[in-house]
Short mmCIF file of C-alpha atoms in Angstrom, two decimals:
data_model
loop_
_atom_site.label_atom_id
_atom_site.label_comp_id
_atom_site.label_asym_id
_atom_site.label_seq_id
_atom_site.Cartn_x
_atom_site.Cartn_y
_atom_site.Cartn_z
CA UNK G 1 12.02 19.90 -29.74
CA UNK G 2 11.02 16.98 -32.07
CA UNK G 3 9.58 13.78 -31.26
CA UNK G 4 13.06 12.29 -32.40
CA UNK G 5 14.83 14.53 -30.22
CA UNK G 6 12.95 13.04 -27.74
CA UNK G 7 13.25 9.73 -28.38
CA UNK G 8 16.95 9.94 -29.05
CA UNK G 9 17.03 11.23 -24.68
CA UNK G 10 14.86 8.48 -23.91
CA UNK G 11 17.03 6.06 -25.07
CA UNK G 12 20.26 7.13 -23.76
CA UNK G 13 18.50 7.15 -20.42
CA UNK G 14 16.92 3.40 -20.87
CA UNK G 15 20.68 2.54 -22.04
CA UNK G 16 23.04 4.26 -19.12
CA UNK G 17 20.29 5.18 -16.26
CA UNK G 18 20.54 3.05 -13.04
CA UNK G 19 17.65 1.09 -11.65
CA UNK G 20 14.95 3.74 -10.40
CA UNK G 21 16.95 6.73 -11.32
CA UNK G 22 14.66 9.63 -12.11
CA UNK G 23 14.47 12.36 -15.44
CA UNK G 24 12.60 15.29 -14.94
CA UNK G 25 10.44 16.70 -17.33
CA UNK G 26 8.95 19.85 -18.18
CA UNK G 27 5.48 18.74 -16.98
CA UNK G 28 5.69 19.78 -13.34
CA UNK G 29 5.14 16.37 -11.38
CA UNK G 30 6.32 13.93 -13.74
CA UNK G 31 9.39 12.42 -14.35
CA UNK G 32 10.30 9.37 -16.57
CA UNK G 33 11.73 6.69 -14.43
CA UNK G 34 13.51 3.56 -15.29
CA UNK G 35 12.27 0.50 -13.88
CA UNK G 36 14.43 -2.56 -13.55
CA UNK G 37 14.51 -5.43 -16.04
CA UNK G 38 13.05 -8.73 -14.47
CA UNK G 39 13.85 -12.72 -15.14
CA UNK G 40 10.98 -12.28 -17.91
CA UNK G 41 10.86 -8.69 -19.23
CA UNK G 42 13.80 -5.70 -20.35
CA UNK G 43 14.33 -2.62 -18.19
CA UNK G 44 11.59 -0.44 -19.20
CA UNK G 45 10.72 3.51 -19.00
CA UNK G 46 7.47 4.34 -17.26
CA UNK G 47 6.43 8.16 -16.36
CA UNK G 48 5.74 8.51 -12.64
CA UNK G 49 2.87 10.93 -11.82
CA UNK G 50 3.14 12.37 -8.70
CA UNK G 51 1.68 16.20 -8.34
CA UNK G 52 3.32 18.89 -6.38
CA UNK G 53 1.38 20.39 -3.08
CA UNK G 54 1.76 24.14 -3.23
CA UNK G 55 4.90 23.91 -0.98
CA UNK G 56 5.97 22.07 -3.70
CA UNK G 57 6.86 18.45 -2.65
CA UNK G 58 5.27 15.84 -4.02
CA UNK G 59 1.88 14.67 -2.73
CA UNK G 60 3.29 11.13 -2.17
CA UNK G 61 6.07 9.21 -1.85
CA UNK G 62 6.13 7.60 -4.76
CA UNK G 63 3.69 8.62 -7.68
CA UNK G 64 1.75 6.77 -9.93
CA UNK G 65 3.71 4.67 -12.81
CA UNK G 66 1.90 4.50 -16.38
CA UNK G 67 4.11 2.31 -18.78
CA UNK G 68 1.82 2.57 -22.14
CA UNK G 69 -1.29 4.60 -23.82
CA UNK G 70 -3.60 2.02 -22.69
CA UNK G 71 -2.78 2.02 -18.75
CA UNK G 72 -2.85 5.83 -19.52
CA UNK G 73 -6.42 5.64 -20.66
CA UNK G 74 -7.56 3.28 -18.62
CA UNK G 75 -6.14 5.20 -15.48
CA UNK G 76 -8.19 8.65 -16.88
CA UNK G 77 -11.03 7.12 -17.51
CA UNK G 78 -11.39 5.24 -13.58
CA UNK G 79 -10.50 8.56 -12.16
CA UNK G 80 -12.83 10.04 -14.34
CA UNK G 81 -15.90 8.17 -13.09
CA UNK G 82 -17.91 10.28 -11.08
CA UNK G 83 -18.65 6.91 -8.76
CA UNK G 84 -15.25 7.08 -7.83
CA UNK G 85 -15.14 11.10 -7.11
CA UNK G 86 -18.22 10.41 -4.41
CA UNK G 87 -16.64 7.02 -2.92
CA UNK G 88 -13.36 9.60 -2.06
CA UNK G 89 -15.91 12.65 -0.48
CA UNK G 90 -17.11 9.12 1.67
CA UNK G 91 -13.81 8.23 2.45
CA UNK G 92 -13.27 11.67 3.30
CA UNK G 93 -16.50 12.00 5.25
CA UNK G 94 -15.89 8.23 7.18
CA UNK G 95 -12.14 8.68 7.74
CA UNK G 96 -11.01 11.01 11.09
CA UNK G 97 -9.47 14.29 10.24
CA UNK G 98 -5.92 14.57 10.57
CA UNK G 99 -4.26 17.84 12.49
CA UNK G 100 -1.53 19.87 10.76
CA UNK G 101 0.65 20.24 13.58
CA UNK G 102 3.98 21.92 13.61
CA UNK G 103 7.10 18.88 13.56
CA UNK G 104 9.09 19.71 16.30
CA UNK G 105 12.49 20.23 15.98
CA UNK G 106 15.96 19.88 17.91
CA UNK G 107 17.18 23.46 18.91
CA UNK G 108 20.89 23.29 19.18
#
């Protein structure tokens, strides 16, 4: 598909999506979501970046949002630091282990 393919879907979405309504994409945990306009800025179309757990759902409720190339880079290169990799195995280390326990559910 060509990049003004693309754009041309992009901008029928900004144009007629609701507030926070979510397009998937072919990149398996990201969708492009529209983000409300505010008193000072347009409604705008960030991705949101949310990987899938091998069950499949998401690993959080709501993902991360990157609006432009620059948060983009800026995001990769902080997650990218190897100071932050060891502050998570500390976090990891420091914080108590949680239990997968079966929900319980309502028989009926």
């Amino acid at each position: 598909m060509s990049e003004t393919d693309i754009q041309k879907q992009l901008d029928k979405f900004l144009k007629s999506a609701k507030d926070w309504e979510k397009m998937e994409t072919p990149i398996e945990g990201v969708h492009v979501v529209k983000v409300p306009a505010t008193k000072t800025r347009p409604a705008l179309l960030f991705l949101e970046i949310n990987p899938l757990r091998e069950n499949g759902k998401p690993m959080k409720r709501k993902g991360l949002f990157v609006g432009d190339q620059e948060m983009y880079i800026k995001f990769m290169e902080t997650l990218q630091d190897d100071r932050v990799y060891q502050l998570i195995k500390e976090l990891e280390d420091i914080n108590p282990t949680r239990k997968k326990e079966n929900k319980k559910k309502l028989k009926m």
